Amino acid sequence: PVALYAAYSFGKIRNSVEYLSLSSLDILGRLQNLGPEDTAMVIGMPRYPKQTVDLMKILSGKKVRIALITHSEFSPLIKDADAALTLPISYHRFTDGLSPLICLINAFALDLYNENKNEADKCLGFFESLSKVVFTDPK
């Protein structure tokens, strides 16, 4: 869910942002076009879903640069990552693991926006025009 939220947030301010999941029916065609010029942000937290582990192996094999967000430097996913950011998470309640990740994604989105405001504003403009079609008032 956090990766989907990240793709949604980054896609509002950047072109060519995609959410990848091995459970998606069109994943093979999308993976086929990836290579060394692409970067994937992977969010891998315990219990490390098999689909995440397998997707990282595929991306690594295609020489896609992998930026990993994980909970510890002992994460088994680090070996396939080009860069890793560790974000220790404590679970006092079942939702606790999502809050720090969502805050981090929001910070990344703001940084991406500030990196190229002209491109981001164009993307946001398109998003707003599309949202008027998708979310019209039924009156």
Coordinates of C-alpha atoms in Angstrom, one line a residue:
P1 CA 0.0 0.0 0.0
V2 CA 2.8 2.4 0.7
A3 CA 4.5 1.7 -2.7
L4 CA 1.1 2.4 -4.4
Y5 CA 0.8 5.7 -2.4
A6 CA 4.4 6.6 -3.4
A7 CA 3.7 6.0 -7.1
Y8 CA 0.5 8.1 -6.8
S9 CA 2.3 10.9 -5.1
F10 CA 5.4 10.9 -7.3
G11 CA 3.2 10.5 -10.4
K12 CA 1.5 13.8 -9.7
I13 CA 4.8 15.7 -10.0
R14 CA 6.9 13.5 -12.3
N15 CA 6.3 11.8 -15.7
S16 CA 6.8 8.1 -16.2
V17 CA 6.3 7.0 -12.6
E18 CA 4.9 3.4 -12.4
Y19 CA 3.8 1.1 -9.7
L20 CA 5.3 -2.3 -10.2
S21 CA 3.9 -5.5 -8.7
L22 CA 4.4 -9.1 -9.7
S23 CA 0.7 -9.6 -9.1
S24 CA -0.2 -7.2 -11.9
L25 CA -1.4 -8.8 -15.1
D26 CA 0.7 -6.5 -17.3
I27 CA 3.9 -6.7 -15.4
L28 CA 5.8 -8.7 -18.0
G29 CA 5.5 -6.0 -20.7
R30 CA 6.4 -3.3 -18.3
L31 CA 9.5 -5.1 -17.0
Q32 CA 10.6 -5.8 -20.5
N33 CA 11.3 -2.1 -21.1
L34 CA 13.3 -1.4 -17.9
G35 CA 17.1 -1.1 -17.9
P36 CA 20.1 0.7 -16.5
E37 CA 18.6 4.1 -17.2
D38 CA 15.7 3.4 -14.8
T39 CA 15.5 3.6 -11.1
A40 CA 13.2 1.7 -8.8
M41 CA 12.3 2.6 -5.3
V42 CA 11.5 -0.6 -3.4
I43 CA 9.9 -0.6 0.1
G44 CA 10.8 -3.8 1.8
M45 CA 9.8 -4.4 5.4
P46 CA 9.5 -7.6 7.4
R47 CA 8.1 -10.1 6.6
Y48 CA 9.5 -9.4 3.2
P49 CA 6.8 -10.6 0.8
K50 CA 8.1 -13.1 -1.7
Q51 CA 6.9 -10.9 -4.6
T52 CA 9.1 -8.0 -3.3
V53 CA 12.1 -10.3 -3.1
D54 CA 11.5 -11.7 -6.5
L55 CA 10.8 -8.3 -8.1
M56 CA 14.1 -7.0 -6.7
K57 CA 16.0 -10.0 -8.2
I58 CA 14.4 -9.3 -11.6
L59 CA 15.1 -5.6 -11.4
S60 CA 18.7 -6.2 -10.3
G61 CA 19.2 -8.7 -13.2
K62 CA 18.0 -6.0 -15.7
K63 CA 20.5 -3.6 -14.1
V64 CA 17.8 -1.2 -12.9
R65 CA 19.1 1.0 -10.2
I66 CA 17.4 0.1 -6.9
A67 CA 16.9 2.5 -4.0
L68 CA 15.7 0.5 -1.1
I69 CA 13.8 1.6 2.0
T70 CA 14.0 -1.0 4.7
H71 CA 13.9 -1.4 8.5
S72 CA 17.5 -2.4 9.2
E73 CA 21.0 -2.8 7.7
F74 CA 20.5 -6.5 8.3
S75 CA 17.6 -6.7 5.8
P76 CA 18.1 -9.5 3.3
L77 CA 17.1 -7.1 0.5
I78 CA 20.1 -4.9 0.8
K79 CA 22.4 -7.2 -1.2
D80 CA 20.4 -6.4 -4.4
A81 CA 20.1 -2.6 -3.7
D82 CA 22.3 0.1 -5.1
A83 CA 21.4 2.4 -2.3
A84 CA 19.5 1.7 1.0
L85 CA 17.8 3.9 3.5
T86 CA 17.1 2.2 6.8
L87 CA 14.0 3.4 8.7
P88 CA 13.6 1.5 12.0
I89 CA 10.0 0.8 12.8
S90 CA 8.4 -0.1 16.1
Y91 CA 5.1 -1.8 16.1
H92 CA 3.0 -0.8 19.1
R93 CA -0.2 -1.1 17.0
F94 CA -0.8 -2.8 13.7
T95 CA -0.8 0.5 11.8
D96 CA 2.4 1.9 13.3
G97 CA 4.6 0.6 10.5
L98 CA 2.9 2.8 7.9
S99 CA 3.2 6.2 9.5
P100 CA 6.9 6.8 9.2
L101 CA 6.9 5.4 5.6
I102 CA 4.1 7.8 4.6
C103 CA 6.0 10.7 6.1
L104 CA 9.1 9.7 4.3
I105 CA 7.3 9.4 1.0
N106 CA 5.8 12.9 1.5
A107 CA 9.2 14.3 2.2
F108 CA 10.6 12.6 -1.0
A109 CA 7.7 14.0 -3.0
L110 CA 8.3 17.5 -1.7
D111 CA 12.0 17.2 -2.6
L112 CA 11.2 15.9 -6.1
Y113 CA 8.9 18.9 -6.5
N114 CA 11.5 21.4 -5.4
E115 CA 14.1 19.7 -7.7
N116 CA 12.2 20.8 -10.9
K117 CA 9.3 23.0 -10.1
N118 CA 8.5 23.7 -13.8
E119 CA 8.1 20.1 -14.7
A120 CA 6.3 19.4 -11.4
D121 CA 3.8 22.2 -12.0
K122 CA 3.1 20.9 -15.5
C123 CA 2.4 17.4 -14.1
L124 CA 0.2 18.9 -11.3
G125 CA -1.7 20.9 -13.9
F126 CA -2.4 17.8 -15.9
F127 CA -3.4 15.9 -12.7
E128 CA -5.8 18.7 -11.8
S129 CA -7.4 18.8 -15.2
L130 CA -7.8 15.0 -15.1
S131 CA -9.2 15.1 -11.6
K132 CA -12.0 17.4 -12.8
V133 CA -13.1 14.6 -15.2
V134 CA -12.7 11.7 -12.8
F135 CA -14.1 13.4 -9.7
T136 CA -16.9 15.6 -11.0
D137 CA -19.7 16.6 -8.8
P138 CA -22.7 14.4 -9.6
K139 CA -25.2 17.3 -9.3

